[in-house]
């Protein structure tokens, strides 16, 4: 103990220094470690949050980009389909118009033919009537008396009908 | 670009003048000091050139009494360190910012470094528990040493007391009681964390009779060889445990004397250098730098060893084996 005393060992000073260490420990815990650890934890949490947010935003951006490219692709596909559909419709319209024009043409031709036929028939009819009249008149002049127009006309018409050269159609 | 003539950014005449000045100081210092006196004898130089022989005194001087309790100059120095550390910490942490300023960055760096050290050695959970203890020991040891070297007044301001003329301040680490107090703190936390983590099982590290009992049990069952082997191993375990217990107490002594010895030796070295060659303060500056480094190293050693002891305390021997 005497040796320790020569080194400066003193129980009161030792107690005082232990108390000093304890006080320093308590005070530093309150004013240094606690606030700094809280701040470091807070900063770590914020950094982690920021990184998570960045990751999430990145993922969202990737998803949005993917979505956008999908939509662009779909729009392009849709556009191509629309073009194809329009072309098909155009072709249909063209064919329909062509068909319509053709059928109209054919109808026109048919109508013209039937018109011609009708006019021809009318002309023949008029010719036949005129011919019958002329014939009766001529025959009447030849025999110099008036013929029964009605009866003779019927006979002439019958002959004309039977005739192959003046046959209708 | 014209070539500059000179040395160390000064013109040659200035450098030569300074060199002559310092050499003269060195010469006079050596001649006036004990080295010169022993070589040249008394040259009749003025008495004020002589430096009084440093008085190497290990016990700290009592500056005053507080409620009948002696307050030594090392205790006053410890108070200054406490005021400095707490004041500095308070100034920095009272307005903590998420984006730190310069001082906050420096302090956070220091504290963060100590925290990382604790976590890397003891793991996340235990590191966080040990950190305040280790950091307090580190900061106290380091700043006790640094303030004693950097703040004027340590070992130079004297006061008159009933015991005579004494120094008002003395580096706290150079008083035997301060390292001992720190070592006892480390020792106290060793037992505290050990019992907290392992309960009464913590004592098995120092007194384990289980193996001995197993040996006797084997012997009573008639297994002679296994029993004798078990009893022998049991005794060895008890002896090892007692040695372990002894080593725990020896740690207190080793921690105390390591810090006390290094710090006191450093201070004595500076005193002696200043005494041997008067006016050689400039040349003693590197020694001051060395002492600053030693203060830091001792703080790391004390804090680091405490950290290791605490880590060992929370691990049972069974865990250590794995």
Coordinates of C-alpha atoms in Angstrom, one line a residue:
Chain A
X1 CA 0.0 0.0 0.0
X2 CA 2.9 2.3 0.8
X3 CA 4.3 1.6 -2.7
X4 CA 1.0 2.6 -4.2
X5 CA 1.0 5.7 -2.0
X6 CA 4.4 6.7 -3.5
X7 CA 2.8 6.4 -6.9
X8 CA 0.1 8.8 -5.9
X9 CA -2.7 6.3 -5.0
X10 CA -5.2 8.0 -2.8
X11 CA -8.7 6.7 -2.1
X12 CA -10.4 10.1 -2.0
X13 CA -8.8 11.2 -5.3
X14 CA -9.7 7.8 -6.8
X15 CA -13.3 8.2 -5.7
X16 CA -13.3 11.7 -7.1
X17 CA -12.0 10.5 -10.4
X18 CA -14.5 7.6 -10.6
X19 CA -17.3 10.2 -9.9
X20 CA -15.8 12.4 -12.6
X21 CA -15.9 9.5 -15.1
X22 CA -19.5 8.7 -14.1
X23 CA -20.5 12.3 -14.5
X24 CA -18.8 12.6 -17.8
X25 CA -20.4 9.3 -19.0
X26 CA -23.9 10.6 -18.0
X27 CA -23.5 14.1 -19.5
X28 CA -21.9 12.8 -22.7
X29 CA -24.7 10.3 -23.0
X30 CA -27.2 13.1 -22.8
X31 CA -25.6 15.8 -24.8
X32 CA -23.5 13.8 -27.3
X33 CA -24.3 10.1 -27.9
X34 CA -28.0 10.3 -27.7
X35 CA -28.5 13.2 -30.1
X36 CA -25.8 12.1 -32.4
X37 CA -27.0 8.5 -32.6
X38 CA -30.5 9.8 -33.1
X39 CA -29.3 12.0 -35.9
X40 CA -27.2 9.2 -37.5
X41 CA -30.1 6.9 -37.3
X42 CA -32.4 9.5 -38.8
X43 CA -29.9 10.2 -41.5
X44 CA -29.6 6.4 -42.2
X45 CA -33.3 6.1 -42.3
X46 CA -33.6 9.1 -44.7
X47 CA -30.9 7.7 -46.9
X48 CA -32.6 4.3 -46.9
X49 CA -35.9 6.0 -47.7
X50 CA -34.4 8.0 -50.5
X51 CA -32.8 5.0 -51.9
X52 CA -36.0 3.0 -51.7
X53 CA -37.8 5.9 -53.3
X54 CA -35.2 6.1 -56.0
X55 CA -35.6 2.4 -56.6
X56 CA -39.3 2.7 -56.6
X57 CA -39.3 5.7 -59.0
X58 CA -36.8 3.8 -61.2
X59 CA -39.1 0.8 -61.2
X60 CA -42.1 3.0 -62.0
X61 CA -40.2 4.7 -64.8
X62 CA -39.2 1.4 -66.2
X63 CA -42.8 0.2 -65.9
X64 CA -44.1 3.5 -67.5
X65 CA -41.5 3.1 -70.3
X66 CA -42.6 -0.5 -70.8
X67 CA -46.2 0.6 -70.8
X68 CA -45.5 3.4 -73.2
X69 CA -43.6 1.1 -75.6
X70 CA -46.5 -1.4 -75.3
X71 CA -49.0 1.4 -76.1
X72 CA -46.9 2.6 -79.0
X73 CA -46.7 -0.9 -80.3
X74 CA -50.4 -1.4 -79.9
X75 CA -51.1 2.0 -81.5
X76 CA -48.8 1.1 -84.4
X77 CA -50.5 -2.2 -84.7
X78 CA -53.9 -0.6 -84.6
X79 CA -52.8 2.0 -87.1
X80 CA -51.7 -0.7 -89.5
X81 CA -54.9 -2.6 -89.0
X82 CA -56.9 0.6 -89.7
X83 CA -54.8 1.2 -92.8
X84 CA -55.4 -2.4 -93.9
X85 CA -59.1 -2.1 -93.0
X86 CA -59.3 1.2 -95.0
X87 CA -57.6 -0.4 -97.9
X88 CA -60.0 -3.3 -97.7
X89 CA -62.9 -1.0 -97.5
X90 CA -61.5 1.1 -100.4
X91 CA -61.1 -2.1 -102.4
X92 CA -64.7 -3.2 -101.5
X93 CA -66.0 0.3 -102.4
X94 CA -64.1 0.2 -105.7
X95 CA -65.4 -3.3 -106.5
X96 CA -68.9 -2.3 -105.4
X97 CA -68.7 0.8 -107.6
X98 CA -67.4 -1.3 -110.4
X99 CA -70.1 -3.8 -109.9
X100 CA -72.7 -1.2 -109.7
X101 CA -71.4 0.6 -112.8
X102 CA -71.4 -2.7 -114.6
X103 CA -74.9 -3.6 -113.5
X104 CA -76.1 -0.1 -114.3
X105 CA -74.5 -0.4 -117.7
X106 CA -76.1 -3.7 -118.3
X107 CA -79.4 -2.4 -117.1
X108 CA -79.0 0.6 -119.4
X109 CA -78.2 -1.7 -122.3
X110 CA -81.2 -3.9 -121.4
X111 CA -83.4 -0.9 -121.1
X112 CA -82.1 0.4 -124.4
X113 CA -82.6 -2.9 -126.1
X114 CA -86.1 -3.2 -124.7
X115 CA -86.7 0.4 -125.8
X116 CA -85.5 -0.4 -129.2
X117 CA -87.6 -3.6 -129.2
X118 CA -90.6 -1.7 -128.1
X119 CA -90.1 1.1 -130.7
X120 CA -89.5 -1.6 -133.3
X121 CA -92.7 -3.4 -132.2
X122 CA -94.6 -0.1 -132.3
X123 CA -93.2 0.7 -135.8
X124 CA -94.2 -2.8 -137.0
X125 CA -97.6 -2.3 -135.4
X126 CA -98.0 1.0 -137.1
X127 CA -96.7 -0.4 -140.3
X128 CA -99.1 -3.3 -140.0
X129 CA -102.0 -1.0 -139.4
X130 CA -101.0 1.2 -142.2
X131 CA -100.4 -1.7 -144.4
X132 CA -103.8 -3.2 -143.6
X133 CA -105.5 0.1 -144.3
X134 CA -103.6 0.7 -147.5
X135 CA -104.3 -2.9 -148.6
X136 CA -108.0 -2.6 -147.9
X137 CA -108.1 0.8 -149.6
X138 CA -106.2 -0.6 -152.5
X139 CA -108.4 -3.6 -152.7
X140 CA -111.5 -1.5 -152.5
X141 CA -110.2 0.7 -155.3
X142 CA -109.5 -2.4 -157.3
X143 CA -112.9 -3.8 -156.9
X144 CA -114.4 -0.3 -156.7
X145 CA -116.5 -0.9 -153.8
X146 CA -116.3 -0.4 -150.1
X147 CA -115.2 -3.3 -148.2
X148 CA -116.0 -4.3 -144.7
X149 CA -113.1 -2.7 -143.0
X150 CA -113.4 -4.5 -139.8
X151 CA -113.6 -8.0 -141.3
X152 CA -110.8 -7.4 -143.7
X153 CA -108.6 -5.9 -141.2
X154 CA -108.9 -9.0 -139.1
X155 CA -108.0 -11.2 -142.1
X156 CA -105.0 -9.1 -142.9
X157 CA -103.9 -9.1 -139.3
X158 CA -104.1 -12.8 -139.2
X159 CA -102.1 -13.1 -142.4
X160 CA -99.5 -10.7 -141.1
X161 CA -99.3 -12.6 -137.9
X162 CA -98.7 -15.8 -139.8
X163 CA -96.2 -14.2 -142.0
X164 CA -92.6 -15.0 -141.1
X165 CA -91.1 -11.9 -142.4
X166 CA -93.1 -9.5 -140.4
X167 CA -93.3 -11.5 -137.3
X168 CA -92.6 -9.7 -134.1
X169 CA -89.3 -9.9 -132.3
Chain B
X1 CA 9.7 32.4 -65.0
X2 CA 12.5 33.8 -63.0
X3 CA 14.2 31.4 -60.6
X4 CA 13.6 32.2 -57.0
X5 CA 16.6 32.3 -54.8
X6 CA 16.3 31.4 -51.2
X7 CA 15.4 28.5 -48.9
X8 CA 12.0 27.4 -47.6
X9 CA 10.3 30.5 -49.1
X10 CA 12.6 32.9 -47.3
X11 CA 15.6 34.9 -48.6
X12 CA 19.0 33.5 -47.8
X13 CA 19.9 36.4 -45.4
X14 CA 16.8 35.7 -43.4
X15 CA 17.4 32.0 -43.3
X16 CA 21.0 32.5 -42.2
X17 CA 19.9 35.1 -39.6
X18 CA 17.3 32.7 -38.1
X19 CA 19.8 29.9 -38.2
X20 CA 22.4 32.0 -36.3
X21 CA 19.7 33.1 -33.8
X22 CA 18.6 29.5 -33.1
X23 CA 22.2 28.2 -32.9
X24 CA 23.1 31.0 -30.5
X25 CA 20.0 30.1 -28.4
X26 CA 21.1 26.5 -28.6
X27 CA 24.6 27.3 -27.6
X28 CA 23.6 29.6 -24.7
X29 CA 20.9 27.0 -23.7
X30 CA 23.5 24.2 -23.6
X31 CA 26.1 26.4 -21.8
X32 CA 23.5 27.5 -19.2
X33 CA 21.9 24.2 -18.7
X34 CA 23.2 21.2 -16.7
X35 CA 24.8 19.7 -19.8
X36 CA 26.9 22.8 -20.4
X37 CA 27.7 23.2 -16.7
X38 CA 29.0 19.7 -16.5
X39 CA 31.2 20.2 -19.6
X40 CA 32.4 23.9 -19.3
X41 CA 31.8 24.5 -15.6
X42 CA 30.3 27.8 -14.3
X43 CA 30.7 30.4 -17.1
X44 CA 29.2 33.2 -15.0
X45 CA 26.0 33.4 -17.1
X46 CA 23.1 35.3 -15.5
X47 CA 21.1 33.2 -13.1
X48 CA 17.8 33.7 -15.0
X49 CA 19.2 31.7 -17.9
X50 CA 19.2 28.6 -15.7
X51 CA 16.2 26.5 -15.4
X52 CA 15.4 25.0 -12.0
X53 CA 15.8 21.3 -11.8
X54 CA 12.4 19.7 -12.5
X55 CA 10.9 18.1 -9.4
X56 CA 9.4 14.8 -10.4
X57 CA 6.6 14.1 -8.1
X58 CA 4.1 11.3 -8.8
X59 CA 1.4 12.0 -6.2
X60 CA -0.9 14.9 -7.3
X61 CA -1.0 18.0 -5.1
X62 CA -4.1 19.0 -3.2
X63 CA -5.3 22.4 -4.5
X64 CA -8.2 22.8 -2.0
X65 CA -10.7 20.9 0.0
X66 CA -14.3 20.6 -0.9
X67 CA -16.5 19.6 2.1
X68 CA -13.4 18.2 3.6
X69 CA -12.7 16.2 0.5
X70 CA -9.2 16.9 -1.0
X71 CA -9.3 18.2 -4.5
X72 CA -6.1 17.6 -6.4
X73 CA -4.8 19.4 -9.4
X74 CA -5.4 16.3 -11.5
X75 CA -9.0 16.4 -10.4
X76 CA -9.3 20.0 -11.5
X77 CA -7.7 19.1 -14.8
X78 CA -10.3 16.3 -15.2
X79 CA -13.0 18.8 -14.5
X80 CA -11.6 21.1 -17.3
X81 CA -11.7 18.1 -19.6
X82 CA -15.3 17.3 -18.6
X83 CA -16.3 20.9 -19.1
X84 CA -14.6 21.1 -22.5
X85 CA -16.0 17.8 -23.7
X86 CA -19.6 18.4 -22.5
X87 CA -19.5 22.1 -23.6
X88 CA -18.2 21.2 -27.0
X89 CA -20.7 18.4 -27.4
X90 CA -23.6 20.6 -26.3
X91 CA -22.6 23.4 -28.7
X92 CA -22.6 21.0 -31.5
X93 CA -25.6 18.9 -30.7
X94 CA -28.0 21.7 -29.5
X95 CA -28.8 22.5 -33.1
X96 CA -28.2 19.3 -34.9
X97 CA -28.9 19.5 -38.6
X98 CA -29.7 16.7 -41.0
X99 CA -27.2 18.3 -43.4
X100 CA -24.3 18.9 -41.0
X101 CA -22.0 21.9 -40.7
X102 CA -18.2 21.7 -40.4
X103 CA -18.0 21.2 -36.6
X104 CA -21.0 18.8 -36.6
X105 CA -19.3 16.8 -39.4
X106 CA -16.0 16.5 -37.5
X107 CA -17.8 15.5 -34.3
X108 CA -20.1 13.1 -36.1
X109 CA -17.1 11.6 -37.9
X110 CA -15.3 11.0 -34.5
X111 CA -18.3 9.6 -32.8
X112 CA -19.3 7.6 -35.9
X113 CA -15.8 6.2 -36.2
X114 CA -16.0 5.0 -32.5
X115 CA -19.5 3.6 -33.1
X116 CA -18.3 1.7 -36.2
X117 CA -15.4 0.3 -34.3
X118 CA -17.7 -0.9 -31.5
X119 CA -20.1 -2.5 -34.0
X120 CA -17.3 -4.1 -36.1
X121 CA -15.9 -5.8 -32.9
X122 CA -19.0 -6.5 -30.9
X123 CA -21.7 -6.7 -33.5
X124 CA -24.7 -4.5 -34.1
X125 CA -26.6 -5.0 -30.8
X126 CA -23.7 -5.3 -28.4
X127 CA -21.7 -2.6 -30.2
X128 CA -24.5 -0.1 -29.7
X129 CA -24.6 -1.0 -26.0
X130 CA -20.9 -0.7 -25.5
X131 CA -20.4 2.4 -27.5
X132 CA -21.1 5.0 -24.8
X133 CA -18.7 3.3 -22.4
X134 CA -15.9 2.9 -25.0
X135 CA -16.4 6.4 -26.4
X136 CA -16.4 8.0 -23.0
X137 CA -13.1 6.3 -22.1
X138 CA -11.6 7.1 -25.4
X139 CA -12.6 10.8 -25.4
X140 CA -11.6 11.3 -21.7
X141 CA -8.2 9.7 -22.2
X142 CA -7.5 11.5 -25.5
X143 CA -8.7 15.0 -24.4
X144 CA -7.0 14.7 -21.0
X145 CA -3.7 14.2 -22.8
X146 CA -4.3 16.8 -25.6
X147 CA -5.6 19.6 -23.3
X148 CA -2.6 19.1 -21.0
X149 CA -0.3 19.6 -24.0
X150 CA -2.1 22.2 -25.9
X151 CA -3.8 24.5 -23.3
X152 CA -1.3 26.8 -21.6
X153 CA -1.3 26.7 -17.8
X154 CA -0.9 22.9 -17.3
X155 CA 2.3 22.6 -15.2
X156 CA 3.0 26.3 -15.4
X157 CA 0.4 28.1 -13.3
X158 CA 1.4 27.8 -9.6
X159 CA -0.5 28.7 -6.5
X160 CA 0.4 29.0 -2.9
X161 CA -1.1 26.6 -0.5
X162 CA -0.4 25.3 3.0
X163 CA 1.8 22.6 1.3
X164 CA 3.8 25.3 -0.5
X165 CA 3.9 26.4 -4.1
X166 CA 2.1 23.8 -6.3
X167 CA 0.8 23.6 -9.8
X168 CA -2.8 24.4 -10.3
X169 CA -3.3 22.0 -13.2
X170 CA -1.7 18.6 -13.8
X171 CA -2.5 16.3 -16.7
X172 CA -5.1 14.0 -15.3
X173 CA -3.7 10.9 -17.0
X174 CA -0.4 11.4 -15.1
X175 CA -2.1 10.9 -11.8
X176 CA -2.2 7.2 -10.9
X177 CA -5.8 7.6 -9.6
X178 CA -7.2 8.7 -13.0
X179 CA -6.1 5.6 -15.0
X180 CA -7.1 3.5 -12.1
X181 CA -10.6 5.1 -12.0
X182 CA -10.9 4.4 -15.8
X183 CA -9.7 0.8 -15.4
X184 CA -12.2 0.3 -12.5
X185 CA -15.0 1.8 -14.7
X186 CA -14.0 -0.7 -17.5
X187 CA -13.9 -3.5 -14.9
X188 CA -17.3 -2.5 -13.5
X189 CA -18.9 -2.5 -16.9
X190 CA -17.3 -5.9 -17.7
X191 CA -19.2 -7.5 -14.8
X192 CA -22.4 -5.5 -15.5
X193 CA -22.6 -6.5 -19.1
X194 CA -21.5 -10.0 -18.4
X195 CA -24.3 -10.6 -15.8
X196 CA -26.8 -8.7 -17.9
X197 CA -26.1 -11.0 -20.9
X198 CA -25.6 -14.3 -19.3
X199 CA -27.0 -14.0 -15.8
X200 CA -25.5 -16.3 -13.2
X201 CA -24.1 -18.4 -16.1
X202 CA -21.5 -15.6 -16.4
X203 CA -19.8 -17.0 -13.3
X204 CA -19.3 -20.3 -15.1
X205 CA -16.4 -18.6 -16.9
X206 CA -14.6 -18.4 -13.6
X207 CA -15.9 -21.3 -11.6
X208 CA -17.2 -24.2 -13.5
X209 CA -17.7 -27.4 -11.4
X210 CA -19.9 -29.1 -13.9
X211 CA -17.1 -31.1 -15.5
X212 CA -15.9 -32.2 -12.1
X213 CA -19.4 -33.3 -11.1
X214 CA -19.7 -35.3 -14.3
X215 CA -16.4 -37.0 -13.6
X216 CA -17.5 -38.1 -10.2
X217 CA -20.8 -39.3 -11.6
X218 CA -19.0 -41.4 -14.1
X219 CA -16.8 -42.8 -11.4
X220 CA -19.8 -43.7 -9.2
X221 CA -21.3 -45.5 -12.2
X222 CA -18.3 -47.6 -12.3
X223 CA -16.6 -46.1 -15.3
X224 CA -13.2 -45.8 -13.8
X225 CA -11.2 -44.4 -16.7
X226 CA -13.9 -41.9 -17.8
X227 CA -14.5 -40.9 -14.2
X228 CA -10.9 -40.2 -13.5
X229 CA -10.4 -38.4 -16.8
X230 CA -13.5 -36.3 -16.0
X231 CA -12.3 -35.5 -12.5
X232 CA -8.9 -34.4 -13.9
X233 CA -10.5 -32.3 -16.6
X234 CA -12.9 -30.8 -13.9
X235 CA -9.9 -29.8 -11.8
X236 CA -8.2 -28.3 -14.8
X237 CA -11.4 -26.4 -15.7
X238 CA -11.6 -25.0 -12.2
X239 CA -7.9 -23.9 -12.2
X240 CA -8.4 -22.3 -15.7
X241 CA -11.5 -20.5 -14.4
X242 CA -9.6 -19.2 -11.4
X243 CA -6.8 -18.1 -13.7
X244 CA -9.4 -16.4 -15.9
X245 CA -10.7 -14.6 -12.8
X246 CA -7.2 -13.6 -11.9
X247 CA -6.6 -12.2 -15.4
X248 CA -9.7 -10.1 -15.1
X249 CA -8.2 -8.4 -12.0
X250 CA -4.8 -8.2 -13.6
X251 CA -6.5 -6.3 -16.5
X252 CA -7.3 -3.5 -14.1
X253 CA -3.6 -3.3 -13.1
X254 CA -2.3 -3.6 -16.7
X255 CA -4.8 -0.9 -18.0
X256 CA -3.9 1.4 -15.2
X257 CA -0.1 1.1 -15.4
X258 CA 0.0 1.2 -19.2
X259 CA -1.8 4.5 -19.3
X260 CA -0.2 5.9 -16.2
X261 CA 3.3 4.9 -17.3
X262 CA 3.0 6.2 -20.9
X263 CA 1.6 9.5 -20.0
X264 CA 3.9 10.1 -17.0
X265 CA 6.9 9.1 -19.0
X266 CA 6.0 11.4 -21.8
X267 CA 5.6 14.3 -19.4
X268 CA 8.9 13.5 -17.7
X269 CA 10.6 13.3 -21.1
X270 CA 9.5 16.8 -22.0
X271 CA 10.4 18.2 -18.6
X272 CA 13.9 16.7 -18.8
X273 CA 14.5 17.8 -22.4
X274 CA 13.5 21.4 -21.4
X275 CA 15.7 21.2 -18.4
X276 CA 18.8 19.8 -20.1
X277 CA 18.9 22.4 -22.8
X278 CA 17.3 25.7 -21.9
X279 CA 15.6 27.7 -24.7
X280 CA 15.1 24.5 -26.7
X281 CA 11.4 24.8 -26.7
X282 CA 11.3 24.8 -30.5
X283 CA 13.2 21.6 -30.7
X284 CA 10.9 20.1 -28.1
X285 CA 7.9 20.7 -30.3
X286 CA 8.3 17.4 -32.1
X287 CA 8.1 15.7 -28.7
X288 CA 4.9 17.5 -28.1
X289 CA 3.6 16.2 -31.4
X290 CA 4.8 12.7 -30.4
X291 CA 3.0 13.1 -27.0
X292 CA -0.2 14.1 -28.9
X293 CA 0.1 10.9 -30.9
X294 CA 0.8 8.9 -27.8
X295 CA -2.3 10.3 -26.1
X296 CA -4.4 9.3 -29.1
X297 CA -2.8 5.8 -29.2
X298 CA -3.3 5.3 -25.5
X299 CA -6.9 6.3 -25.8
X300 CA -7.4 3.8 -28.6
X301 CA -5.7 1.1 -26.6
X302 CA -7.7 1.8 -23.5
X303 CA -11.0 2.1 -25.3
X304 CA -10.2 -0.9 -27.6
X305 CA -9.2 -3.2 -24.8
X306 CA -12.3 -2.2 -22.8
X307 CA -14.4 -3.0 -25.9
X308 CA -12.7 -6.4 -26.3
X309 CA -13.2 -7.2 -22.6
X310 CA -16.9 -6.2 -22.8
X311 CA -17.3 -8.3 -25.9
X312 CA -15.7 -11.3 -24.2
X313 CA -17.9 -10.7 -21.2
X314 CA -21.2 -11.2 -23.1
X315 CA -20.0 -14.4 -24.7
X316 CA -20.1 -17.6 -22.7
X317 CA -17.1 -19.9 -23.2
X318 CA -19.3 -22.3 -25.1
X319 CA -20.1 -19.6 -27.7
X320 CA -16.4 -18.6 -27.9
X321 CA -15.5 -22.2 -28.7
X322 CA -17.7 -22.0 -31.8

